[in-house]
Amino acid sequence: MTKPISISFIVRIILLIALTASFVQFETFYMQREIIRNMAYGLNTFLTASVLISIGHFILVKLYNSRNEQQVVRGNFVLGITRVATVGNVFFIIVSLMIAVGINPKDFITSMTIVAMAIAVIFREYITNMISGLIIMFSDQFSVGDRIKIGEYQGKIVDITLANLVVRDEDDDAVMIPNNLVFTATLVNKTSQKSNKIVVKFELPIDRSFTVAELEQYLSPLFQKNPNLDHSQGFTIKVADMTKDYIKYKVEVSAISSSNKIHQQVQSNILNEILQFTRMQG
């Protein structure tokens, strides 16, 4: 489905054509009024760049969608192109404002080299975050809608910005994770293979522990009644680890979908049943 041309794009095209025509029609007027001429040149620079960026964005997205029309695409190419277009527009807004006030952008940038280096050092974290964000957007490791675990945080990705990954956690809070953390911490993508598998881990003290058979006997009928589980796949309970103080168990089940909400409900139900079982046996 082709996205309709936006009204803002049409307005920019009309303004650009009208402004370009005015340079020819009212050349003497502009030459006699330096302030107005600079403002007109600045506006013309912005409109030209903005229109070209919009056309480039449209063509790249159109080609990408056409090429991957019959494929399941997990990348963030469209999101990345949109962010790059936004950065480009911001850059040309700054350049246009310089031209409008009579500053030569080239001379300004040359004279500000040392200051720019200082700014780069001061804002190093943000700059590296932005670069990391662009790398993420053009990768296919994960995308908006995936459920991930990174460091101590886990949840569903709801947005990817130039500074952060916005993740909706189990408490429905929006967690801002710096993009740099993606490349410095272990990241687990729980939906990269579109798996409905759920793994729930819990620990019990040695003196309150139970055999796998006892847990299976108690939980089996409860799992059969859970409408969010795929009963044809069954379930497994394993002893994942054991120390002198506790035993760590692992429960594996399959949900009916990869929905983040359903996975959270299933995990909560399993842990509640385990808690109920331990209290009954205590």
Tab-separated table of C-alpha atoms in Angstrom, residues 14-235:
chain	number	residue	atom	x	y	z
A	14	ILE	CA	5.003	25.133	-3.974
A	15	LEU	CA	7.062	27.453	-1.750
A	16	LEU	CA	10.311	26.333	-3.378
A	17	ILE	CA	8.982	26.929	-6.897
A	18	ALA	CA	7.553	30.322	-5.922
A	19	LEU	CA	10.767	31.397	-4.161
A	20	THR	CA	12.976	30.246	-7.049
A	21	ALA	CA	10.791	32.140	-9.517
A	22	SER	CA	10.980	35.261	-7.358
A	23	PHE	CA	14.782	35.280	-7.597
A	24	VAL	CA	14.429	35.734	-11.360
A	25	GLN	CA	11.405	38.016	-11.293
A	26	PHE	CA	12.588	40.321	-8.508
A	27	GLU	CA	16.356	40.124	-8.857
A	28	THR	CA	16.820	43.874	-8.441
A	29	PHE	CA	14.620	43.905	-5.340
A	30	TYR	CA	16.752	41.243	-3.645
A	31	MET	CA	20.052	42.883	-4.626
A	32	GLN	CA	18.999	46.157	-2.966
A	33	ARG	CA	17.862	44.561	0.287
A	34	GLU	CA	20.583	42.416	1.825
A	35	ILE	CA	18.633	41.266	4.893
A	36	ILE	CA	15.657	40.070	2.845
A	37	ARG	CA	18.018	38.457	0.318
A	38	ASN	CA	19.844	36.509	3.018
A	39	MET	CA	16.566	35.345	4.554
A	40	ALA	CA	15.316	34.259	1.125
A	41	TYR	CA	18.561	32.367	0.400
A	42	GLY	CA	18.354	30.686	3.801
A	43	LEU	CA	14.753	29.635	3.202
A	44	ASN	CA	15.628	28.424	-0.288
A	45	THR	CA	18.488	26.313	1.094
A	46	PHE	CA	16.213	24.691	3.665
A	47	LEU	CA	13.372	24.031	1.205
A	48	THR	CA	15.716	22.562	-1.422
A	49	ALA	CA	17.414	20.254	1.079
A	50	SER	CA	14.124	19.281	2.717
A	51	VAL	CA	12.475	18.388	-0.590
A	52	LEU	CA	15.492	16.368	-1.760
A	53	ILE	CA	15.681	14.521	1.591
A	54	SER	CA	11.957	13.718	1.420
A	55	ILE	CA	12.269	12.425	-2.146
A	56	GLY	CA	15.324	10.346	-1.223
A	57	HIS	CA	13.521	8.967	1.833
A	58	PHE	CA	10.469	8.032	-0.249
A	59	ILE	CA	12.528	6.320	-2.972
A	60	LEU	CA	14.673	4.316	-0.528
A	61	VAL	CA	11.676	3.156	1.519
A	62	LYS	CA	9.749	2.289	-1.651
A	63	LEU	CA	12.646	0.246	-3.049
A	64	TYR	CA	13.216	-1.498	0.275
A	65	ASN	CA	9.541	-2.416	0.683
A	66	SER	CA	9.303	-3.639	-2.913
A	67	ARG	CA	12.427	-5.770	-2.540
A	68	ASN	CA	11.217	-7.358	0.701
A	69	GLU	CA	7.512	-7.540	-0.145
A	70	GLN	CA	7.456	-11.345	-0.095
A	71	GLN	CA	9.848	-11.753	2.835
A	72	VAL	CA	9.528	-11.575	6.608
A	73	VAL	CA	11.781	-8.621	7.379
A	74	ARG	CA	13.040	-8.068	10.924
A	75	GLY	CA	15.294	-5.115	10.311
A	76	ASN	CA	14.741	-1.448	11.147
A	77	PHE	CA	15.803	-0.016	7.786
A	78	VAL	CA	12.763	2.250	7.414
A	79	LEU	CA	13.173	3.518	10.977
A	80	GLY	CA	16.876	4.145	10.380
A	81	ILE	CA	16.246	6.053	7.140
A	82	THR	CA	13.612	8.168	8.888
A	83	ARG	CA	16.019	9.048	11.712
A	84	VAL	CA	18.786	9.923	9.231
A	85	ALA	CA	16.336	12.133	7.318
A	86	THR	CA	15.446	13.893	10.572
A	87	VAL	CA	19.119	14.518	11.375
A	88	GLY	CA	19.642	15.824	7.831
A	89	ASN	CA	16.715	18.233	8.160
A	90	VAL	CA	18.032	19.531	11.496
A	91	PHE	CA	21.486	20.072	9.978
A	92	PHE	CA	20.099	22.072	7.059
A	93	ILE	CA	17.859	24.103	9.373
A	94	ILE	CA	21.012	25.221	11.207
A	95	VAL	CA	22.806	25.957	7.922
A	96	SER	CA	19.783	27.882	6.625
A	97	LEU	CA	19.617	30.000	9.785
A	98	MET	CA	23.308	30.870	9.350
A	99	ILE	CA	22.692	31.974	5.770
A	100	ALA	CA	19.617	33.944	6.842
A	101	VAL	CA	21.634	36.025	9.321
A	102	GLY	CA	24.509	36.538	6.882
A	103	ILE	CA	26.975	33.950	8.208
A	104	ASN	CA	28.922	31.837	5.723
A	105	PRO	CA	28.470	28.245	6.984
A	106	LYS	CA	31.841	27.136	5.575
A	107	ASP	CA	33.746	29.948	7.305
A	108	PHE	CA	31.806	29.380	10.521
A	109	ILE	CA	32.574	25.659	10.599
A	110	THR	CA	36.268	26.338	9.868
A	111	SER	CA	36.542	28.903	12.645
A	112	MET	CA	34.670	26.662	15.088
A	113	THR	CA	36.887	23.584	14.596
A	114	ILE	CA	38.492	23.792	18.038
A	115	VAL	CA	35.174	24.523	19.707
A	116	ALA	CA	33.611	21.634	17.798
A	117	MET	CA	36.294	19.295	19.100
A	118	ALA	CA	35.594	20.436	22.655
A	119	ILE	CA	31.866	19.923	22.130
A	120	ALA	CA	32.549	16.449	20.740
A	121	VAL	CA	34.475	15.567	23.903
A	122	ILE	CA	31.794	16.989	26.204
A	123	PHE	CA	28.951	15.264	24.392
A	124	ARG	CA	30.913	12.104	23.604
A	125	GLU	CA	28.416	9.813	25.314
A	126	TYR	CA	25.476	11.255	23.393
A	127	ILE	CA	27.375	11.116	20.083
A	128	THR	CA	28.391	7.480	20.598
A	129	ASN	CA	24.814	6.712	21.679
A	130	MET	CA	23.538	8.272	18.457
A	131	ILE	CA	25.997	6.267	16.338
A	132	SER	CA	25.038	3.103	18.224
A	133	GLY	CA	21.372	3.930	17.616
A	134	LEU	CA	21.937	4.203	13.873
A	135	ILE	CA	23.821	0.892	13.851
A	136	ILE	CA	20.911	-0.735	15.698
A	137	MET	CA	18.349	0.723	13.303
A	138	PHE	CA	20.128	-0.660	10.252
A	139	SER	CA	20.738	-4.078	11.819
A	140	ASP	CA	18.418	-7.072	11.854
A	141	GLN	CA	19.268	-8.271	15.366
A	142	PHE	CA	16.020	-6.970	16.815
A	143	SER	CA	13.252	-4.517	16.018
A	144	VAL	CA	10.321	-2.681	17.568
A	145	GLY	CA	7.936	-5.227	19.099
A	146	ASP	CA	10.608	-7.744	20.122
A	147	ARG	CA	10.872	-8.938	23.708
A	148	ILE	CA	14.433	-8.589	24.954
A	149	LYS	CA	16.525	-8.979	28.069
A	150	ILE	CA	19.554	-6.741	28.405
A	151	GLY	CA	21.470	-6.609	31.650
A	152	GLU	CA	18.941	-6.352	34.468
A	153	TYR	CA	16.194	-5.018	32.190
A	154	GLN	CA	13.682	-6.962	30.138
A	155	GLY	CA	10.492	-6.218	28.283
A	156	LYS	CA	9.102	-5.267	24.885
A	157	ILE	CA	10.802	-2.721	22.617
A	158	VAL	CA	8.293	0.050	21.850
A	159	ASP	CA	10.672	2.521	20.161
A	160	ILE	CA	14.276	2.997	19.070
A	161	THR	CA	15.604	6.554	19.210
A	162	LEU	CA	19.020	8.019	18.518
A	163	ALA	CA	19.714	7.995	22.254
A	164	ASN	CA	17.827	5.066	23.774
A	165	LEU	CA	15.938	1.843	23.388
A	166	VAL	CA	12.501	2.390	24.892
A	167	VAL	CA	11.432	-0.852	26.567
A	168	ARG	CA	8.071	-1.527	28.240
A	169	ASP	CA	8.848	-3.737	31.229
A	170	GLU	CA	6.670	-6.187	33.188
A	171	ASP	CA	5.334	-3.366	35.372
A	172	ASP	CA	4.260	-1.482	32.225
A	173	ASP	CA	6.905	1.186	32.888
A	174	ALA	CA	8.836	2.744	29.996
A	175	VAL	CA	12.531	2.027	30.583
A	176	MET	CA	15.083	4.099	28.632
A	177	ILE	CA	18.128	1.934	27.908
A	178	PRO	CA	21.155	3.767	26.405
A	179	ASN	CA	22.008	2.421	22.966
A	180	ASN	CA	25.635	1.885	24.022
A	181	LEU	CA	24.496	-0.770	26.497
A	182	VAL	CA	23.454	-2.975	23.571
A	183	PHE	CA	27.114	-3.372	22.607
A	184	THR	CA	28.539	-3.677	26.133
A	185	ALA	CA	26.030	-5.982	27.862
A	186	THR	CA	24.670	-9.428	27.099
A	187	LEU	CA	21.424	-9.114	25.142
A	188	VAL	CA	18.850	-11.875	24.713
A	189	ASN	CA	16.185	-11.501	22.029
A	190	LYS	CA	13.287	-13.662	23.185
A	191	THR	CA	11.262	-13.273	19.987
A	192	SER	CA	13.958	-13.349	17.287
A	193	GLN	CA	12.846	-16.823	16.250
A	194	LYS	CA	9.178	-16.080	16.864
A	195	SER	CA	9.162	-18.745	19.580
A	196	ASN	CA	6.248	-19.155	21.972
A	197	LYS	CA	8.452	-20.953	24.461
A	198	ILE	CA	8.454	-19.659	28.035
A	199	VAL	CA	11.136	-20.502	30.583
A	200	VAL	CA	10.419	-19.795	34.246
A	201	LYS	CA	13.198	-20.203	36.802
A	202	PHE	CA	12.814	-20.296	40.569
A	203	GLU	CA	14.746	-21.379	43.622
A	204	LEU	CA	13.767	-23.304	46.746
A	205	PRO	CA	15.793	-23.849	49.895
A	206	ILE	CA	17.179	-27.352	50.345
A	207	ASP	CA	14.929	-28.021	53.315
A	208	ARG	CA	11.823	-26.902	51.333
A	209	SER	CA	12.705	-28.498	48.012
A	210	PHE	CA	10.743	-31.112	46.080
A	211	THR	CA	11.468	-33.739	43.465
A	212	VAL	CA	10.702	-33.078	39.821
A	213	ALA	CA	8.026	-35.805	39.934
A	214	GLU	CA	6.257	-34.089	42.843
A	215	LEU	CA	6.186	-30.744	41.053
A	216	GLU	CA	4.997	-32.327	37.800
A	217	GLN	CA	2.187	-34.183	39.603
A	218	TYR	CA	0.947	-30.961	41.221
A	219	LEU	CA	1.351	-28.621	38.251
A	220	SER	CA	0.155	-30.922	35.453
A	221	PRO	CA	-3.614	-30.459	35.976
A	222	LEU	CA	-3.146	-26.740	36.533
A	223	PHE	CA	-1.273	-26.343	33.245
A	224	GLN	CA	-4.015	-28.248	31.418
A	225	LYS	CA	-6.552	-25.674	32.599
A	226	ASN	CA	-4.506	-22.632	31.598
A	227	PRO	CA	-6.065	-21.164	28.397
A	228	ASN	CA	-2.850	-19.300	27.508
A	229	LEU	CA	-0.788	-22.468	27.062
A	230	ASP	CA	-0.379	-24.707	24.020
A	231	HIS	CA	-1.324	-28.028	25.624
A	232	SER	CA	-0.157	-30.062	22.623
A	233	GLN	CA	3.460	-29.133	23.445
A	234	GLY	CA	3.292	-30.279	27.054
A	235	PHE	CA	5.694	-28.965	29.676
